[in-house]
Amino acid sequence: MKGYQFIFSNQPQYRLLRHLAFWTVFIFHYSLQNMLIGGPGEAIHYRTIPAVIQYDMFFVPAFVISAYFFMYLIIPHFLFQKKITGFVLAFLGIMVLNLISVIYTGKWYIHVTTGIPYDQIGFDANKYNIIVNGFWIPLIVMGLSGGIRLTKKWILQQQANDLLVKQKISRELKLLKTQIHPRFLFHSLDSLENKLKKKQAGTPGLILKLADILSYILYESERDYVLVGKEIEVIGEYMELQKSNFPDNLKANLEINIPSFNLYIAPLILLPFVETSFEYLTMKDYSDKNINVVINASEETLFFSLTCFEECSSENNSFQQQGWSDIARRIESLYPNNHQLLLKSDSQGIQIELRLNMKGSINTQQTMTRSTNIAYEFS
């Protein structure tokens, strides 16, 4: 956390430390370079430390001024605003100003250190300063400082985008929680009331299943990932409750084949497809209804298949596609480029196939006590 604050915090103490660190490294490198080269005789006679300090005092201020002018004026006012022509012209302008300032600063330095009159200092005597300090070093300094500024902005923008994506997914999840169809709750509660009045066996178990479904939807789904087995368990309870609501004309089958190790999935990925399909089936009370759900999983892939139809139906089911779009967008956000989704709705019924890449969703620290390979038939 300290390292992150040092790099990204806008608090004055961290900003000061960042800038001091940058210029300390730069001046050390610049001084070392000019201790070895740049003077008369270059490799034969090295500059002393006082001479290097004197040299730095002449030329470093121009580098500092141009770097801050580039970082805090040219980049924000031109590059960030996508004014590329203005940016190029401003950059060339500051390079020209650097060159002009170094020509005169170089003559001043030579005059102070050697006593040569200004009018006798020509290009040959000043060429190292003009080429290196007037062009090459400013280009490096502005490149480094500007690159750091742009990199920080890009990283912060990516973090902001990631936060927006997470907030969007969170809002969509909350929306999914509110979209559990009231028809299901009404029929479930009405069916449970009738069963309680008749004192039918198994009614307490159905009440517990309804409570488990609601608990999962409202509370357990707050986690980023849940066990695939838990989502499947809730799907099974949901289908059993739906079957108890429509005992005479609804056939529901659930086939499961998942491995012995724990697999994790984003919550409410599969259940909303089942819920919207039952919504389609239970809109009308007549005709026989069929729904078949198959869930297979391996270490790398989870496959979900759902088909449902009414034997006497000939209506178009295009209304279903709007409900699917919200779920599909959430899957795309959570599993970008790691899923395949087929959604088909026509007069013959509904077909859904979803294949998820499970890499990165596997918890290797825990193992299940047994594998799941179950076929449910609610009839």
Tab-separated table of C-alpha atoms in Angstrom:
chain	number	residue	atom	x	y	z
A	1	MET	CA	0.000	0.000	0.000
A	2	LYS	CA	2.879	2.378	0.753
A	3	GLY	CA	4.337	1.767	-2.702
A	4	TYR	CA	0.958	2.444	-4.319
A	5	GLN	CA	0.581	5.710	-2.399
A	6	PHE	CA	4.106	6.747	-3.326
A	7	ILE	CA	3.325	6.302	-7.020
A	8	PHE	CA	-0.317	7.373	-7.265
A	9	SER	CA	-1.260	9.476	-4.237
A	10	ASN	CA	-1.896	13.191	-4.785
A	11	GLN	CA	-1.100	14.058	-1.184
A	12	PRO	CA	1.639	16.742	-1.071
A	13	GLN	CA	4.174	14.632	0.847
A	14	TYR	CA	3.976	11.739	-1.640
A	15	ARG	CA	4.109	14.041	-4.664
A	16	LEU	CA	7.169	15.785	-3.226
A	17	LEU	CA	8.894	12.467	-2.571
A	18	ARG	CA	8.138	11.246	-6.097
A	19	HIS	CA	9.598	14.341	-7.714
A	20	LEU	CA	12.630	14.342	-5.447
A	21	ALA	CA	13.284	10.696	-6.283
A	22	PHE	CA	12.996	11.348	-10.033
A	23	TRP	CA	15.332	14.345	-10.059
A	24	THR	CA	17.805	12.693	-7.675
A	25	VAL	CA	18.191	9.742	-10.027
A	26	PHE	CA	18.383	11.996	-13.079
A	27	ILE	CA	20.953	14.404	-11.609
A	28	PHE	CA	23.087	11.512	-10.346
A	29	HIS	CA	23.162	9.955	-13.824
A	30	TYR	CA	23.689	13.323	-15.529
A	31	SER	CA	26.514	14.236	-13.146
A	32	LEU	CA	28.235	10.883	-13.588
A	33	GLN	CA	28.027	11.250	-17.344
A	34	ASN	CA	29.485	14.757	-17.299
A	35	MET	CA	32.208	13.782	-14.872
A	36	LEU	CA	33.608	11.478	-17.548
A	37	ILE	CA	32.867	13.273	-20.822
A	38	GLY	CA	32.149	16.694	-22.199
A	39	GLY	CA	35.234	18.583	-21.077
A	40	PRO	CA	38.450	19.375	-22.949
A	41	GLY	CA	40.324	16.142	-23.439
A	42	GLU	CA	37.225	14.219	-22.241
A	43	ALA	CA	38.507	10.757	-21.318
A	44	ILE	CA	41.955	12.094	-20.434
A	45	HIS	CA	40.938	14.666	-17.836
A	46	TYR	CA	37.917	13.998	-15.632
A	47	ARG	CA	35.873	16.755	-14.066
A	48	THR	CA	36.130	17.070	-10.306
A	49	ILE	CA	32.995	16.889	-8.151
A	50	PRO	CA	32.925	20.705	-7.600
A	51	ALA	CA	33.254	21.172	-11.349
A	52	VAL	CA	30.391	18.781	-11.986
A	53	ILE	CA	28.208	20.580	-9.451
A	54	GLN	CA	28.997	23.869	-11.172
A	55	TYR	CA	28.141	22.324	-14.560
A	56	ASP	CA	24.823	21.017	-13.222
A	57	MET	CA	23.891	24.437	-11.834
A	58	PHE	CA	24.176	25.921	-15.318
A	59	PHE	CA	22.180	23.378	-17.290
A	60	VAL	CA	19.824	21.386	-14.992
A	61	PRO	CA	17.357	24.275	-14.296
A	62	ALA	CA	16.408	24.393	-17.983
A	63	PHE	CA	15.663	20.655	-17.950
A	64	VAL	CA	13.465	21.011	-14.866
A	65	ILE	CA	11.510	23.948	-16.293
A	66	SER	CA	10.922	22.270	-19.658
A	67	ALA	CA	9.898	18.974	-18.033
A	68	TYR	CA	7.245	20.585	-15.824
A	69	PHE	CA	6.056	22.818	-18.625
A	70	PHE	CA	5.670	19.706	-20.795
A	71	MET	CA	3.962	17.574	-18.098
A	72	TYR	CA	1.535	20.091	-16.656
A	73	LEU	CA	0.758	22.407	-19.568
A	74	ILE	CA	1.418	20.809	-22.944
A	75	ILE	CA	0.190	17.271	-22.166
A	76	PRO	CA	-3.050	18.251	-20.329
A	77	HIS	CA	-4.007	21.109	-22.668
A	78	PHE	CA	-3.177	19.423	-25.951
A	79	LEU	CA	-2.604	15.664	-25.728
A	80	PHE	CA	-5.370	14.929	-23.194
A	81	GLN	CA	-7.707	17.097	-25.260
A	82	LYS	CA	-6.704	15.177	-28.410
A	83	LYS	CA	-5.341	18.319	-30.070
A	84	ILE	CA	-2.522	16.485	-31.799
A	85	THR	CA	-1.431	19.322	-34.086
A	86	GLY	CA	-1.241	21.735	-31.163
A	87	PHE	CA	0.661	19.151	-29.134
A	88	VAL	CA	3.275	18.635	-31.859
A	89	LEU	CA	3.723	22.385	-32.370
A	90	ALA	CA	4.004	23.043	-28.625
A	91	PHE	CA	6.532	20.221	-28.250
A	92	LEU	CA	8.642	21.536	-31.131
A	93	GLY	CA	8.391	25.025	-29.665
A	94	ILE	CA	9.717	23.964	-26.263
A	95	MET	CA	12.537	22.038	-27.942
A	96	VAL	CA	13.527	25.168	-29.877
A	97	LEU	CA	13.435	27.259	-26.697
A	98	ASN	CA	15.652	24.667	-24.981
A	99	LEU	CA	18.112	24.831	-27.832
A	100	ILE	CA	18.262	28.641	-27.784
A	101	SER	CA	18.659	28.778	-23.997
A	102	VAL	CA	21.465	26.210	-24.072
A	103	ILE	CA	23.376	28.118	-26.765
A	104	TYR	CA	23.619	31.154	-24.484
A	105	THR	CA	23.972	29.140	-21.269
A	106	GLY	CA	26.814	27.159	-22.844
A	107	LYS	CA	28.654	30.341	-23.824
A	108	TRP	CA	28.135	31.690	-20.313
A	109	TYR	CA	29.481	28.466	-18.771
A	110	ILE	CA	32.557	28.446	-21.020
A	111	HIS	CA	33.225	32.107	-20.286
A	112	VAL	CA	32.940	31.584	-16.518
A	113	THR	CA	35.105	28.461	-16.412
A	114	THR	CA	37.771	29.442	-18.985
A	115	GLY	CA	37.646	33.221	-19.162
A	116	ILE	CA	37.293	33.187	-22.960
A	117	PRO	CA	35.420	36.287	-24.199
A	118	TYR	CA	31.896	35.681	-25.477
A	119	ASP	CA	32.684	36.836	-28.992
A	120	GLN	CA	35.450	34.231	-29.268
A	121	ILE	CA	33.287	31.270	-28.274
A	122	GLY	CA	32.215	29.581	-31.497
A	123	PHE	CA	30.151	26.533	-32.369
A	124	ASP	CA	33.058	24.088	-32.016
A	125	ALA	CA	33.671	25.108	-28.399
A	126	ASN	CA	29.966	24.934	-27.578
A	127	LYS	CA	28.821	22.072	-29.811
A	128	TYR	CA	28.675	19.442	-27.027
A	129	ASN	CA	26.346	21.631	-24.989
A	130	ILE	CA	24.217	22.472	-28.020
A	131	ILE	CA	23.793	18.873	-29.202
A	132	VAL	CA	23.587	17.058	-25.876
A	133	ASN	CA	22.113	19.641	-23.485
A	134	GLY	CA	20.100	21.495	-26.102
A	135	PHE	CA	18.530	18.523	-27.865
A	136	TRP	CA	19.289	15.061	-26.541
A	137	ILE	CA	18.892	15.524	-22.764
A	138	PRO	CA	15.655	17.595	-22.991
A	139	LEU	CA	14.213	14.938	-25.296
A	140	ILE	CA	15.052	12.215	-22.747
A	141	VAL	CA	13.781	14.205	-19.761
A	142	MET	CA	10.473	15.125	-21.398
A	143	GLY	CA	10.083	11.592	-22.720
A	144	LEU	CA	10.599	10.093	-19.268
A	145	SER	CA	8.452	12.594	-17.376
A	146	GLY	CA	5.703	12.567	-20.012
A	147	GLY	CA	5.788	8.779	-20.202
A	148	ILE	CA	5.382	8.526	-16.433
A	149	ARG	CA	2.477	10.985	-16.538
A	150	LEU	CA	0.713	9.121	-19.352
A	151	THR	CA	1.326	5.703	-17.773
A	152	LYS	CA	-0.115	6.850	-14.453
A	153	LYS	CA	-3.163	8.305	-16.195
A	154	TRP	CA	-3.693	5.076	-18.147
A	155	ILE	CA	-3.417	2.911	-15.003
A	156	LEU	CA	-5.798	5.150	-13.054
A	157	GLN	CA	-8.229	5.142	-15.976
A	158	GLN	CA	-8.119	1.341	-16.127
A	159	GLN	CA	-8.787	1.171	-12.391
A	160	ALA	CA	-11.723	3.547	-12.819
A	161	ASN	CA	-13.050	1.437	-15.704
A	162	ASP	CA	-12.704	-1.745	-13.637
A	163	LEU	CA	-14.594	-0.085	-10.786
A	164	LEU	CA	-17.366	0.980	-13.160
A	165	VAL	CA	-17.605	-2.569	-14.526
A	166	LYS	CA	-17.850	-3.984	-10.994
A	167	GLN	CA	-20.501	-1.436	-10.062
A	168	LYS	CA	-22.427	-2.238	-13.238
A	169	ILE	CA	-22.268	-5.964	-12.512
A	170	SER	CA	-23.380	-5.320	-8.934
A	171	ARG	CA	-26.357	-3.275	-10.139
A	172	GLU	CA	-27.294	-5.956	-12.660
A	173	LEU	CA	-27.086	-8.607	-9.937
A	174	LYS	CA	-29.373	-6.573	-7.697
A	175	LEU	CA	-31.741	-6.155	-10.632
A	176	LEU	CA	-31.759	-9.910	-11.193
A	177	LYS	CA	-32.676	-10.413	-7.547
A	178	THR	CA	-35.730	-8.215	-7.981
A	179	GLN	CA	-36.734	-9.981	-11.189
A	180	ILE	CA	-37.623	-13.353	-9.656
A	181	HIS	CA	-41.113	-13.529	-11.040
A	182	PRO	CA	-43.952	-12.723	-8.624
A	183	ARG	CA	-45.942	-15.512	-10.300
A	184	PHE	CA	-43.494	-18.053	-8.814
A	185	LEU	CA	-43.820	-16.660	-5.286
A	186	PHE	CA	-47.599	-16.409	-5.585
A	187	HIS	CA	-48.020	-19.968	-6.837
A	188	SER	CA	-45.496	-21.319	-4.328
A	189	LEU	CA	-47.104	-19.649	-1.339
A	190	ASP	CA	-50.605	-20.524	-2.548
A	191	SER	CA	-49.587	-24.148	-3.126
A	192	LEU	CA	-47.905	-24.364	0.279
A	193	GLU	CA	-50.986	-22.918	1.946
A	194	ASN	CA	-53.210	-25.560	0.346
A	195	LYS	CA	-50.789	-28.318	1.314
A	196	LEU	CA	-50.645	-27.092	4.883
A	197	LYS	CA	-54.422	-27.014	5.095
A	198	LYS	CA	-54.544	-30.567	3.795
A	199	LYS	CA	-51.624	-31.541	6.060
A	200	GLN	CA	-49.852	-33.173	3.166
A	201	ALA	CA	-46.562	-34.930	3.851
A	202	GLY	CA	-43.478	-33.172	2.606
A	203	THR	CA	-44.896	-29.665	2.988
A	204	PRO	CA	-42.304	-28.595	5.639
A	205	GLY	CA	-39.552	-29.661	3.243
A	206	LEU	CA	-41.005	-27.484	0.482
A	207	ILE	CA	-41.133	-24.529	2.882
A	208	LEU	CA	-37.448	-25.047	3.660
A	209	LYS	CA	-36.652	-25.224	-0.047
A	210	LEU	CA	-38.428	-21.914	-0.680
A	211	ALA	CA	-36.544	-20.345	2.238
A	212	ASP	CA	-33.249	-21.684	0.881
A	213	ILE	CA	-33.965	-20.261	-2.583
A	214	LEU	CA	-34.807	-16.825	-1.199
A	215	SER	CA	-31.767	-16.877	1.110
A	216	TYR	CA	-29.496	-17.713	-1.811
A	217	ILE	CA	-30.960	-15.031	-4.080
A	218	LEU	CA	-31.001	-12.262	-1.470
A	219	TYR	CA	-27.877	-12.954	0.600
A	220	GLU	CA	-25.492	-15.681	-0.594
A	221	SER	CA	-25.323	-14.227	-4.093
A	222	GLU	CA	-23.529	-11.150	-2.692
A	223	ARG	CA	-20.239	-13.054	-3.091
A	224	ASP	CA	-18.197	-12.758	-6.258
A	225	TYR	CA	-18.239	-16.539	-6.720
A	226	VAL	CA	-20.268	-19.386	-5.280
A	227	LEU	CA	-19.927	-23.139	-5.556
A	228	VAL	CA	-21.373	-24.534	-8.752
A	229	GLY	CA	-22.967	-27.195	-6.557
A	230	LYS	CA	-24.855	-24.527	-4.605
A	231	GLU	CA	-26.284	-22.907	-7.727
A	232	ILE	CA	-27.308	-26.358	-8.982
A	233	GLU	CA	-28.868	-27.218	-5.624
A	234	VAL	CA	-30.997	-24.071	-5.758
A	235	ILE	CA	-32.003	-24.851	-9.349
A	236	GLY	CA	-33.147	-28.305	-8.222
A	237	GLU	CA	-35.159	-26.822	-5.335
A	238	TYR	CA	-36.656	-24.218	-7.659
A	239	MET	CA	-37.738	-26.859	-10.173
A	240	GLU	CA	-39.209	-29.045	-7.435
A	241	LEU	CA	-41.248	-26.137	-6.095
A	242	GLN	CA	-42.468	-25.283	-9.575
A	243	LYS	CA	-43.485	-28.894	-10.047
A	244	SER	CA	-45.425	-28.790	-6.776
A	245	ASN	CA	-47.207	-25.669	-8.065
A	246	PHE	CA	-48.243	-27.411	-11.305
A	247	PRO	CA	-48.415	-31.112	-10.409
A	248	ASP	CA	-50.654	-32.280	-13.251
A	249	ASN	CA	-49.224	-30.926	-16.492
A	250	LEU	CA	-45.558	-30.096	-15.805
A	251	LYS	CA	-42.692	-32.490	-16.461
A	252	ALA	CA	-39.295	-31.301	-15.265
A	253	ASN	CA	-35.971	-33.110	-15.491
A	254	LEU	CA	-32.594	-32.065	-14.134
A	255	GLU	CA	-29.439	-34.020	-14.993
A	256	ILE	CA	-26.176	-33.144	-13.254
A	257	ASN	CA	-22.657	-34.383	-13.799
A	258	ILE	CA	-19.970	-32.348	-12.031
A	259	PRO	CA	-16.513	-33.503	-10.819
A	260	SER	CA	-15.340	-34.271	-7.294
A	261	PHE	CA	-13.363	-31.036	-6.843
A	262	ASN	CA	-14.893	-27.656	-6.090
A	263	LEU	CA	-15.816	-25.449	-9.014
A	264	TYR	CA	-16.862	-21.849	-8.552
A	265	ILE	CA	-19.158	-19.726	-10.665
A	266	ALA	CA	-20.507	-16.197	-10.504
A	267	PRO	CA	-23.865	-16.322	-8.661
A	268	LEU	CA	-27.169	-16.208	-10.504
A	269	ILE	CA	-25.697	-17.184	-13.847
A	270	LEU	CA	-27.787	-20.312	-14.455
A	271	LEU	CA	-30.847	-19.830	-12.228
A	272	PRO	CA	-32.255	-16.798	-14.146
A	273	PHE	CA	-32.407	-18.870	-17.342
A	274	VAL	CA	-34.396	-21.532	-15.516
A	275	GLU	CA	-36.672	-18.915	-13.940
A	276	THR	CA	-37.415	-17.129	-17.242
A	277	SER	CA	-38.108	-20.467	-18.927
A	278	PHE	CA	-40.604	-21.449	-16.243
A	279	GLU	CA	-42.166	-18.018	-16.641
A	280	TYR	CA	-42.806	-18.874	-20.266
A	281	LEU	CA	-44.190	-22.320	-19.416
A	282	THR	CA	-46.536	-21.164	-16.660
A	283	MET	CA	-48.106	-18.195	-18.431
A	284	LYS	CA	-51.026	-20.418	-19.426
A	285	ASP	CA	-52.471	-23.203	-17.314
A	286	TYR	CA	-53.551	-25.451	-20.176
A	287	SER	CA	-51.379	-27.874	-22.212
A	288	ASP	CA	-48.618	-30.164	-21.024
A	289	LYS	CA	-45.322	-28.483	-20.223
A	290	ASN	CA	-41.836	-29.955	-20.447
A	291	ILE	CA	-38.517	-28.620	-19.247
A	292	ASN	CA	-35.188	-30.421	-19.360
A	293	VAL	CA	-31.997	-29.095	-17.801
A	294	VAL	CA	-28.572	-30.708	-18.206
A	295	ILE	CA	-25.460	-29.465	-16.376
A	296	ASN	CA	-22.063	-31.026	-17.031
A	297	ALA	CA	-18.717	-29.762	-15.759
A	298	SER	CA	-15.060	-30.624	-16.035
A	299	GLU	CA	-11.958	-28.993	-14.613
A	300	GLU	CA	-12.004	-26.400	-17.401
A	301	THR	CA	-15.562	-26.179	-18.729
A	302	LEU	CA	-19.131	-25.993	-17.482
A	303	PHE	CA	-21.905	-26.873	-19.934
A	304	PHE	CA	-25.524	-25.857	-19.271
A	305	SER	CA	-28.365	-26.914	-21.549
A	306	LEU	CA	-32.059	-26.117	-21.161
A	307	THR	CA	-34.965	-27.001	-23.415
A	308	CYS	CA	-38.615	-26.377	-22.663
A	309	PHE	CA	-41.817	-26.485	-24.684
A	310	GLU	CA	-45.588	-26.719	-24.464
A	311	GLU	CA	-47.005	-29.581	-26.429
A	312	CYS	CA	-49.954	-27.570	-27.737
A	313	SER	CA	-48.238	-24.212	-28.180
A	314	SER	CA	-47.852	-22.510	-31.555
A	315	GLU	CA	-47.143	-18.955	-30.394
A	316	ASN	CA	-43.972	-16.983	-30.988
A	317	ASN	CA	-41.873	-16.499	-27.865
A	318	SER	CA	-39.970	-13.381	-28.877
A	319	PHE	CA	-40.925	-11.660	-25.607
A	320	GLN	CA	-38.451	-13.949	-23.894
A	321	GLN	CA	-35.471	-12.377	-25.638
A	322	GLN	CA	-35.698	-9.116	-23.656
A	323	GLY	CA	-35.346	-11.014	-20.383
A	324	TRP	CA	-32.394	-12.908	-21.815
A	325	SER	CA	-30.527	-9.778	-22.906
A	326	ASP	CA	-29.853	-8.618	-19.326
A	327	ILE	CA	-28.549	-12.047	-18.331
A	328	ALA	CA	-26.427	-12.317	-21.484
A	329	ARG	CA	-24.836	-8.900	-20.848
A	330	ARG	CA	-23.932	-9.928	-17.311
A	331	ILE	CA	-22.316	-13.141	-18.566
A	332	GLU	CA	-20.359	-11.122	-21.141
A	333	SER	CA	-19.115	-8.792	-18.365
A	334	LEU	CA	-18.111	-11.626	-16.030
A	335	TYR	CA	-16.750	-14.068	-18.621
A	336	PRO	CA	-15.493	-11.960	-21.554
A	337	ASN	CA	-14.213	-14.192	-24.360
A	338	ASN	CA	-14.612	-17.183	-22.023
A	339	HIS	CA	-18.095	-18.344	-22.864
A	340	GLN	CA	-20.370	-19.497	-25.665
A	341	LEU	CA	-24.092	-18.779	-25.429
A	342	LEU	CA	-26.910	-20.015	-27.647
A	343	LEU	CA	-30.409	-18.586	-27.116
A	344	LYS	CA	-33.264	-19.796	-29.276
A	345	SER	CA	-36.935	-18.924	-28.860
A	346	ASP	CA	-39.624	-19.787	-31.392
A	347	SER	CA	-43.023	-21.425	-31.711
A	348	GLN	CA	-41.446	-24.793	-30.883
A	349	GLY	CA	-40.222	-23.655	-27.460
A	350	ILE	CA	-37.014	-22.434	-25.864
A	351	GLN	CA	-33.471	-23.726	-26.216
A	352	ILE	CA	-30.531	-22.418	-24.181
A	353	GLU	CA	-26.946	-23.651	-24.293
A	354	LEU	CA	-24.155	-22.050	-22.260
A	355	ARG	CA	-20.527	-23.104	-22.130
A	356	LEU	CA	-18.251	-21.380	-19.585
A	357	ASN	CA	-14.478	-21.571	-19.303
A	358	MET	CA	-13.957	-22.423	-15.628
A	359	LYS	CA	-10.232	-21.563	-15.472
A	360	GLY	CA	-9.665	-19.029	-12.732
A	361	SER	CA	-12.844	-20.067	-10.956
A	362	ILE	CA	-11.438	-23.238	-9.419
A	363	ASN	CA	-10.638	-23.340	-5.720
A	364	THR	CA	-7.830	-25.859	-5.267
A	365	GLN	CA	-7.572	-25.404	-1.513
A	366	GLN	CA	-10.704	-27.397	-0.764
A	367	THR	CA	-12.090	-30.633	-2.134
A	368	MET	CA	-15.582	-32.060	-2.039
A	369	THR	CA	-16.203	-35.301	-0.229
A	370	ARG	CA	-18.016	-36.831	-3.182
A	371	SER	CA	-18.738	-36.127	-6.811
A	372	THR	CA	-22.195	-35.278	-8.106
A	373	ASN	CA	-23.733	-37.277	-10.923
A	374	ILE	CA	-27.482	-37.075	-10.458
A	375	ALA	CA	-30.571	-37.135	-12.628
A	376	TYR	CA	-33.715	-35.538	-11.218
A	377	GLU	CA	-37.178	-36.107	-12.612
A	378	PHE	CA	-40.045	-34.177	-11.120
A	379	SER	CA	-43.292	-35.818	-12.077
